[in-house]
Amino acid sequence: MKKLIIAIDGPVGSGKSTVARRVAEMLGYIYVDTGAMYRALALKARPKGMVLDSDDDLARMAADTHIDLRNENGAQRIYLDGLDVTSAIRGPEVSQAASKIAVIPGVRRVLVAEQRRVGQLGGVVMEGRDIGTIVFPDADLKIYLTASAEVRAERRWREHQQKGDSINLERTIEEVRDRDRRDIERENSPLKRAEDAVLVDSTAMEAEEVARLIVLLAQEKQAKS
Ligand code: DC
């Protein structure tokens, strides 16, 4: 049976990661969280004063960095130059820094090349902002996952609460809006729905329902191929 490339794009808090991980699990595919790659790079850039570094320096840094997404006991772990940064990349500051670093064309070029290398053989569920538009414009199945801004912010806020981060809901809504704006309005590879992407609104859906829907769509694609 053909091993598909499944692209899932969408804004912050749309449920992409949970859904993509579950779809990969159900199909026996590899799960690739491309946001984690931007986050890992942002984490590396921060102590060096990212605001001061030029775009060229950051692009060079991207080329000199080794980011590894490993599946360990069913969970994905992220290694930055050999160091496990799985938890460190999830803080709100790194979220903001990642969306800032993601506007730099030289940085995107390096990470997109790596994403293509990882996914080219198929059997992959890759999630991000530009997977169906730029990374794999010929992906077998494209999903654009979204939800209302309030529901997305609330999901993010709950995640922070569970991790013990003290951040209030109003501030989370602001941060989600900031990141949305930056991700949608940037010149290079902005977040947008590919014309042939299936639009799924998860405002009133559980992640499991969304994942099942995507698996059904994938099976339909496979039956036709
Ligand atoms: O999905 P995430 O929240 O972990 O992503 C962090 C940031 O990385 C996000 O604000 C925008 C950027 N990103 C991107 O520009 N392109 C991708 N394919 C994935 C993430």
Short mmCIF file of C-alpha atoms and ligand atoms in Angstrom, two decimals:
data_model
loop_
_atom_site.label_atom_id
_atom_site.label_comp_id
_atom_site.label_asym_id
_atom_site.label_seq_id
_atom_site.Cartn_x
_atom_site.Cartn_y
_atom_site.Cartn_z
CA MET A 1 0.00 0.00 0.00
CA LYS A 2 1.28 3.45 -0.89
CA LYS A 3 2.93 5.29 1.99
CA LEU A 4 1.43 8.73 1.97
CA ILE A 5 2.78 12.15 2.80
CA ILE A 6 0.16 13.78 5.03
CA ALA A 7 0.52 17.53 5.61
CA ILE A 8 -1.30 19.19 8.50
CA ASP A 9 -1.11 22.96 8.78
CA GLY A 10 -2.87 25.41 11.04
CA PRO A 11 -2.51 28.15 13.64
CA VAL A 12 -1.41 27.94 17.28
CA GLY A 13 -3.62 25.73 19.42
CA SER A 14 -5.59 24.23 16.55
CA GLY A 15 -4.68 20.79 17.90
CA LYS A 16 -2.22 19.93 15.13
CA SER A 17 0.34 18.21 17.32
CA THR A 18 -2.08 15.96 19.20
CA VAL A 19 -3.96 15.10 16.02
CA ALA A 20 -0.86 14.53 13.87
CA ARG A 21 0.73 12.32 16.53
CA ARG A 22 -2.43 10.23 16.79
CA VAL A 23 -2.84 9.91 13.01
CA ALA A 24 0.79 8.77 12.72
CA GLU A 25 0.21 6.23 15.48
CA MET A 26 -2.94 4.83 13.83
CA LEU A 27 -1.29 4.52 10.42
CA GLY A 28 2.13 3.41 11.67
CA TYR A 29 3.72 6.50 10.14
CA ILE A 30 6.49 8.82 11.32
CA TYR A 31 5.31 12.00 13.06
CA VAL A 32 7.25 15.20 12.37
CA ASP A 33 6.58 18.35 14.41
CA THR A 34 8.26 21.09 12.34
CA GLY A 35 7.40 23.77 14.91
CA ALA A 36 9.76 21.97 17.29
CA MET A 37 12.60 22.60 14.82
CA TYR A 38 11.93 26.37 14.80
CA ARG A 39 11.62 26.28 18.57
CA ALA A 40 14.92 24.43 19.05
CA LEU A 41 16.70 26.96 16.87
CA ALA A 42 15.10 29.86 18.77
CA LEU A 43 16.29 28.33 22.03
CA LYS A 44 19.85 28.18 20.71
CA ALA A 45 19.69 31.76 19.40
CA ARG A 46 18.29 33.31 22.56
CA PRO A 47 21.28 33.24 24.89
CA LYS A 48 23.29 34.83 22.10
CA GLY A 49 20.90 37.78 22.03
CA MET A 50 18.73 36.91 19.08
CA VAL A 51 17.49 40.47 18.66
CA LEU A 52 21.05 41.62 18.05
CA ASP A 53 22.10 38.87 15.67
CA SER A 54 21.64 39.58 11.99
CA ASP A 55 19.45 37.45 9.76
CA ASP A 56 22.60 36.14 8.06
CA ASP A 57 24.10 35.09 11.38
CA LEU A 58 20.92 33.26 12.30
CA ALA A 59 20.74 31.53 8.92
CA ARG A 60 24.38 30.45 9.34
CA MET A 61 23.60 29.22 12.81
CA ALA A 62 20.69 27.19 11.40
CA ALA A 63 23.02 25.52 8.90
CA ASP A 64 25.49 24.67 11.69
CA THR A 65 22.87 23.21 14.00
CA HIS A 66 21.87 19.61 14.36
CA ILE A 67 18.22 19.07 15.29
CA ASP A 68 17.08 15.54 15.81
CA LEU A 69 13.47 14.41 16.34
CA ARG A 70 13.58 10.97 17.92
CA ASN A 71 10.80 8.63 18.79
CA GLU A 72 11.51 7.16 22.22
CA ASN A 73 8.95 4.77 23.74
CA GLY A 74 6.17 6.25 21.65
CA ALA A 75 6.97 9.86 22.59
CA GLN A 76 8.82 12.36 20.45
CA ARG A 77 11.96 13.88 21.95
CA ILE A 78 13.83 16.82 20.49
CA TYR A 79 17.62 16.98 20.54
CA LEU A 80 19.51 20.18 19.85
CA ASP A 81 23.17 19.51 19.02
CA GLY A 82 22.90 16.30 21.03
CA LEU A 83 21.11 17.83 24.06
CA ASP A 84 17.56 16.87 24.99
CA VAL A 85 15.52 20.12 24.81
CA THR A 86 12.04 18.56 24.68
CA SER A 87 10.73 20.50 27.70
CA ALA A 88 12.90 23.60 27.35
CA ILE A 89 11.40 24.53 23.97
CA ARG A 90 7.80 24.67 25.24
CA GLY A 91 7.87 27.86 27.31
CA PRO A 92 5.92 30.97 26.18
CA GLU A 93 9.14 32.94 25.56
CA VAL A 94 10.46 30.31 23.19
CA SER A 95 7.08 30.30 21.39
CA GLN A 96 7.41 34.01 20.65
CA ALA A 97 11.09 33.71 19.71
CA ALA A 98 10.32 30.81 17.36
CA SER A 99 7.72 32.79 15.45
CA LYS A 100 10.23 35.67 15.15
CA ILE A 101 13.05 33.47 13.89
CA ALA A 102 10.62 31.80 11.47
CA VAL A 103 10.27 34.96 9.37
CA ILE A 104 13.93 34.78 8.26
CA PRO A 105 14.17 33.29 4.73
CA GLY A 106 17.67 31.83 5.28
CA VAL A 107 16.49 30.00 8.40
CA ARG A 108 13.44 28.62 6.61
CA ARG A 109 15.55 27.42 3.68
CA VAL A 110 17.69 25.25 5.97
CA LEU A 111 14.78 23.78 7.93
CA VAL A 112 12.58 23.17 4.87
CA ALA A 113 15.43 21.24 3.19
CA GLU A 114 15.73 19.05 6.27
CA GLN A 115 11.94 18.51 6.43
CA ARG A 116 11.90 17.42 2.78
CA ARG A 117 14.75 15.01 3.41
CA VAL A 118 12.92 13.43 6.33
CA GLY A 119 9.54 13.15 4.59
CA GLN A 120 10.37 12.41 0.98
CA LEU A 121 9.89 8.64 1.19
CA GLY A 122 6.34 8.98 2.53
CA GLY A 123 4.78 7.24 5.50
CA VAL A 124 4.90 10.57 7.30
CA VAL A 125 2.52 12.93 9.05
CA MET A 126 4.16 16.35 9.10
CA GLU A 127 2.62 19.33 10.85
CA GLY A 128 3.43 23.03 10.75
CA ARG A 129 2.44 26.19 8.93
CA ASP A 130 3.73 25.69 5.37
CA ILE A 131 3.82 21.94 4.87
CA GLY A 132 1.04 21.76 2.26
CA THR A 133 2.07 24.99 0.55
CA ILE A 134 5.89 24.99 0.51
CA VAL A 135 7.50 21.89 2.01
CA PHE A 136 5.35 19.32 0.21
CA PRO A 137 3.07 21.11 -2.29
CA ASP A 138 2.40 17.66 -3.82
CA ALA A 139 1.52 15.98 -0.52
CA ASP A 140 -0.99 13.13 -0.93
CA LEU A 141 -3.33 14.54 1.70
CA LYS A 142 -3.44 18.09 3.01
CA ILE A 143 -5.39 19.20 6.06
CA TYR A 144 -5.86 22.77 7.24
CA LEU A 145 -6.83 22.52 10.89
CA THR A 146 -8.27 25.49 12.70
CA ALA A 147 -10.51 26.55 15.60
CA SER A 148 -11.77 29.82 17.03
CA ALA A 149 -9.05 32.05 18.55
CA GLU A 150 -10.67 31.83 22.00
CA VAL A 151 -10.76 28.04 22.02
CA ARG A 152 -7.18 27.86 20.74
CA ALA A 153 -5.95 30.24 23.45
CA GLU A 154 -7.81 28.30 26.12
CA ARG A 155 -6.18 25.05 24.98
CA ARG A 156 -2.73 26.65 25.14
CA TRP A 157 -3.51 28.09 28.56
CA ARG A 158 -4.56 24.68 29.90
CA GLU A 159 -1.31 23.18 28.62
CA HIS A 160 0.67 25.86 30.48
CA GLN A 161 -1.41 25.30 33.63
CA GLN A 162 -0.73 21.57 33.52
CA LYS A 163 2.98 22.25 33.33
CA GLY A 164 2.75 24.65 36.28
CA ASP A 165 3.53 27.79 34.22
CA SER A 166 1.78 30.77 35.80
CA ILE A 167 0.31 32.67 32.89
CA ASN A 168 -3.18 34.14 32.82
CA LEU A 169 -5.79 33.53 30.16
CA GLU A 170 -5.91 37.14 28.90
CA ARG A 171 -2.16 37.12 28.38
CA THR A 172 -2.37 33.78 26.54
CA ILE A 173 -5.09 35.17 24.23
CA GLU A 174 -2.83 38.15 23.48
CA GLU A 175 0.12 35.88 22.76
CA VAL A 176 -1.92 33.66 20.48
CA ARG A 177 -3.10 36.71 18.54
CA ASP A 178 0.47 38.05 18.30
CA ARG A 179 1.75 34.78 16.95
CA ASP A 180 -1.19 34.42 14.55
CA ARG A 181 -0.45 37.87 13.18
CA ARG A 182 3.24 37.14 12.73
CA ASP A 183 2.66 33.70 11.18
CA ILE A 184 -0.05 34.92 8.79
CA GLU A 185 1.39 38.28 7.77
CA ARG A 186 5.01 37.33 7.18
CA GLU A 187 6.23 37.64 3.61
CA ASN A 188 8.04 34.33 3.47
CA SER A 189 5.88 31.17 3.58
CA PRO A 190 2.98 32.66 5.56
CA LEU A 191 0.46 30.41 7.23
CA LYS A 192 -2.32 29.87 4.72
CA ARG A 193 -4.59 27.14 3.57
CA ALA A 194 -3.41 25.37 0.41
CA GLU A 195 -6.16 25.44 -2.21
CA ASP A 196 -6.43 21.67 -2.17
CA ALA A 197 -6.33 21.31 1.61
CA VAL A 198 -9.33 19.90 3.46
CA LEU A 199 -10.51 22.51 5.97
CA VAL A 200 -11.25 21.03 9.39
CA ASP A 201 -12.63 23.26 12.16
CA SER A 202 -11.89 21.62 15.51
CA THR A 203 -13.67 24.22 17.69
CA ALA A 204 -16.30 21.68 18.70
CA MET A 205 -14.39 18.47 18.01
CA GLU A 206 -12.19 16.26 20.17
CA ALA A 207 -8.69 15.55 18.87
CA GLU A 208 -9.58 11.86 18.58
CA GLU A 209 -12.52 12.61 16.26
CA VAL A 210 -10.34 14.81 14.07
CA ALA A 211 -7.65 12.12 13.93
CA ARG A 212 -10.18 9.46 12.88
CA LEU A 213 -11.52 11.72 10.17
CA ILE A 214 -8.02 12.23 8.78
CA VAL A 215 -7.30 8.49 8.87
CA LEU A 216 -10.50 7.88 6.88
CA LEU A 217 -9.44 10.47 4.31
CA ALA A 218 -6.00 8.84 4.11
CA GLN A 219 -7.52 5.40 3.56
CA GLU A 220 -9.70 6.83 0.81
CA LYS A 221 -6.57 8.27 -0.88
CA GLN A 222 -4.81 4.94 -0.59
CA ALA A 223 -7.77 3.08 -2.09
CA LYS A 224 -7.67 5.39 -5.10
CA SER A 225 -3.90 5.17 -5.63
O1 DC B 1 3.68 24.82 15.93
P1 DC B 1 4.47 25.62 16.97
O2 DC B 1 3.61 26.53 17.79
O3 DC B 1 5.32 24.74 17.83
O4 DC B 1 5.48 26.54 16.10
C1 DC B 1 6.32 27.51 16.68
C2 DC B 1 6.56 28.63 15.69
O5 DC B 1 7.34 28.15 14.59
C3 DC B 1 5.29 29.23 15.07
O6 DC B 1 4.85 30.40 15.73
C4 DC B 1 5.68 29.56 13.65
C5 DC B 1 6.89 28.72 13.37
N1 DC B 1 6.66 27.64 12.37
C6 DC B 1 6.75 27.98 11.05
O7 DC B 1 6.95 29.15 10.72
N2 DC B 1 6.64 27.01 10.10
C7 DC B 1 6.41 25.74 10.43
N3 DC B 1 6.31 24.80 9.48
C8 DC B 1 6.27 25.38 11.80
C9 DC B 1 6.39 26.36 12.75
#
